[in-house]
Short mmCIF file of C-alpha atoms in Angstrom, two decimals:
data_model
loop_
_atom_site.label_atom_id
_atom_site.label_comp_id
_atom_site.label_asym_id
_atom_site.label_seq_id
_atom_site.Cartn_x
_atom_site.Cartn_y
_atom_site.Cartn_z
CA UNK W 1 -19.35 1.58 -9.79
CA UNK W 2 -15.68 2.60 -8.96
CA UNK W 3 -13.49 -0.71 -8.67
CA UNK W 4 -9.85 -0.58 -7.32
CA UNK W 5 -8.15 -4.22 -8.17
CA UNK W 6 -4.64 -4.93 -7.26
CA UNK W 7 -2.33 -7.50 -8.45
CA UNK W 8 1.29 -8.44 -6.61
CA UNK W 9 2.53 -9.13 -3.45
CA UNK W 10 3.68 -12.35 -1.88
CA UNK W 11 7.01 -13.77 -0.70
CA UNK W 12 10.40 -12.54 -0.24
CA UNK W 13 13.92 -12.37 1.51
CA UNK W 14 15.12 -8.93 2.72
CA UNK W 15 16.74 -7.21 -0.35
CA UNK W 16 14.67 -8.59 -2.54
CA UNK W 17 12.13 -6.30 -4.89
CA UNK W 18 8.10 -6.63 -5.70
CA UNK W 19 6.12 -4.67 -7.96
CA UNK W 20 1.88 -4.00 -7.14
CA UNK W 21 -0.22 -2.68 -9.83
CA UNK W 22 -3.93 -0.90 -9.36
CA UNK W 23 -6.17 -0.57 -11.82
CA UNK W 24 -8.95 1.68 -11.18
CA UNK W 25 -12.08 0.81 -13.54
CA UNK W 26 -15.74 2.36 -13.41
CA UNK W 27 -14.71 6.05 -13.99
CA UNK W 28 -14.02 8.58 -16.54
CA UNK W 29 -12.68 10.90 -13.45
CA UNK W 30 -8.82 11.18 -12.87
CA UNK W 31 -7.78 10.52 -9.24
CA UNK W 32 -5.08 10.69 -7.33
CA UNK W 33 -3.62 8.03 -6.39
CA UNK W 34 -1.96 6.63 -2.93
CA UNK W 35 -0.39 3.63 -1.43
CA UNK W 36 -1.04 2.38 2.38
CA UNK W 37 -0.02 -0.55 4.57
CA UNK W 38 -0.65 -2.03 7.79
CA UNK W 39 1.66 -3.89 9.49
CA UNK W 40 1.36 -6.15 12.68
CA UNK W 41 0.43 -4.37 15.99
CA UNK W 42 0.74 -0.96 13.54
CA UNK W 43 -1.55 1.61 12.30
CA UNK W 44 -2.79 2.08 8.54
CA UNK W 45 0.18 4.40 7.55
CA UNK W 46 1.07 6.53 4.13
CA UNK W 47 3.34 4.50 1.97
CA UNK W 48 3.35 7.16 -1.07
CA UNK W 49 1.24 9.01 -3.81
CA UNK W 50 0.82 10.69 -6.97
CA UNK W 51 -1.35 13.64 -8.63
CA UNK W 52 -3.10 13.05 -11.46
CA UNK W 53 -2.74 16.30 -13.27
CA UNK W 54 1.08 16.25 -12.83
CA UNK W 55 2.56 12.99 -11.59
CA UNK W 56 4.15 14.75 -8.33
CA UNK W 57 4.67 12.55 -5.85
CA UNK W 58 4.70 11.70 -2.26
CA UNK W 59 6.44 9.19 0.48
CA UNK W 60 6.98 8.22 4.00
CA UNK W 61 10.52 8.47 4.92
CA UNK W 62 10.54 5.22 5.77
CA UNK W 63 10.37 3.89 2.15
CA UNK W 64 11.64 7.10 0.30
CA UNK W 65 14.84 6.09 -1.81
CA UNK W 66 13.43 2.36 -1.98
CA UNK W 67 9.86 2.52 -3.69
CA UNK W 68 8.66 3.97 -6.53
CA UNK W 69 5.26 5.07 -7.40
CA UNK W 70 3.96 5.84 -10.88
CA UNK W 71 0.86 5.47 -13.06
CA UNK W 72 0.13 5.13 -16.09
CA UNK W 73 -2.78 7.52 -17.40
CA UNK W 74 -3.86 5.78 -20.04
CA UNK W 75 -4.60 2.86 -18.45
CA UNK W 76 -5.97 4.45 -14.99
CA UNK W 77 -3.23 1.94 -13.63
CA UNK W 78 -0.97 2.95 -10.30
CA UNK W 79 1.92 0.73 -9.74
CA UNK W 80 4.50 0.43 -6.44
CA UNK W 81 7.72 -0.58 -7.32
CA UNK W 82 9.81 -1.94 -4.06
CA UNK W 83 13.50 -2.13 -3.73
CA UNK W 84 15.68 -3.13 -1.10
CA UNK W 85 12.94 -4.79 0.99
CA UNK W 86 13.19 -5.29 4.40
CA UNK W 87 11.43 -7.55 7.23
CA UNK W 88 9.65 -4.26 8.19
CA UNK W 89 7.69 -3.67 5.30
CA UNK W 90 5.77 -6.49 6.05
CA UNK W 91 2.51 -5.78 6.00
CA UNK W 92 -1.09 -5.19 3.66
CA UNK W 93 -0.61 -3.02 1.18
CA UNK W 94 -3.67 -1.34 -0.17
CA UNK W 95 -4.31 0.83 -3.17
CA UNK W 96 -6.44 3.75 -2.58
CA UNK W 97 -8.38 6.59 -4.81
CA UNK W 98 -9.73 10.61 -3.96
CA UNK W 99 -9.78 13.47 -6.11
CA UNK W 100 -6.94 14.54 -4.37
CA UNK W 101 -3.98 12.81 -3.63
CA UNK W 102 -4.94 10.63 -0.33
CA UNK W 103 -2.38 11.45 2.33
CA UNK W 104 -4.72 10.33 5.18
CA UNK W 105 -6.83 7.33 5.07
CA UNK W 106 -9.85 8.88 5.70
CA UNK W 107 -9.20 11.06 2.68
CA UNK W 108 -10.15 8.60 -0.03
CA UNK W 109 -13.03 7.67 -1.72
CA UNK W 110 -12.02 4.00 -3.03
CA UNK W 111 -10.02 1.28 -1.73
CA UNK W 112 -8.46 -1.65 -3.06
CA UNK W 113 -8.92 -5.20 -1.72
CA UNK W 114 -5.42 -4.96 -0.23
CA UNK W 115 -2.31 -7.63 -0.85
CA UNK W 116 0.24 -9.09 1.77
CA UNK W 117 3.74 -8.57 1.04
CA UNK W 118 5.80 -10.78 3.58
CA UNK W 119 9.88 -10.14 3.94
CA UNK W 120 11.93 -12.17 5.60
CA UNK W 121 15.66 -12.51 6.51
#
């Protein structure tokens, strides 16, 4: 069975960085690999994402120049690195899995369990 587990999140002040890791377990298959959050009152929305075959990736304007996304293969780890926070990336971040880069939601095959990340000011 494919198993998405995250680790990160929690607390912090506006400015302030977090780092989320996912590692993906169950599966000799590479994936790509994506990042999503919902915030209050907001829909599941793209947060960024990478290829497998050549590490290209992705993000929503709202958190390009801030976050990083990168994986390591060897591991089958994805990690989100977040700089600059502010109060409106407050939400659930989830980790996801297809065999193509998951732009959509409804485009992956696996989900993590999901981890608040809370900013405040």
């Amino acid at each position: 069975q494919v198993q998405l587990v995250q680790s990160g999140g929690g607390l912090a002040q506006a400015g302030d960085s977090l780092r989320l890791s996912c590692s993906v377990s169950g599966t000799n298959s590479r994936y790509g690999m994506a990042w999503f959050r919902q915030g209050p009152g907001k829909e599941r929305e793209f947060v960024a994402g990478i290829n497998w075959a050549d590490d290209g990736t992705y993000y929503d304007d709202s958190v390009k120049g801030r976050f990083t996304i990168s994986r390591d293969n060897a591991k089958n780890a994805v990690y989100l690195q977040m700089n600059d926070l502010k109060r409106e990336d407050t939400a659930v971040y989830y980790c996801a899995a297809g065999f193509y880069v998951p732009a959509q939601a409804d485009a992956a095959d696996y989900w993590g369990q999901g981890a608040q990340v809370t900013v405040s000011s």
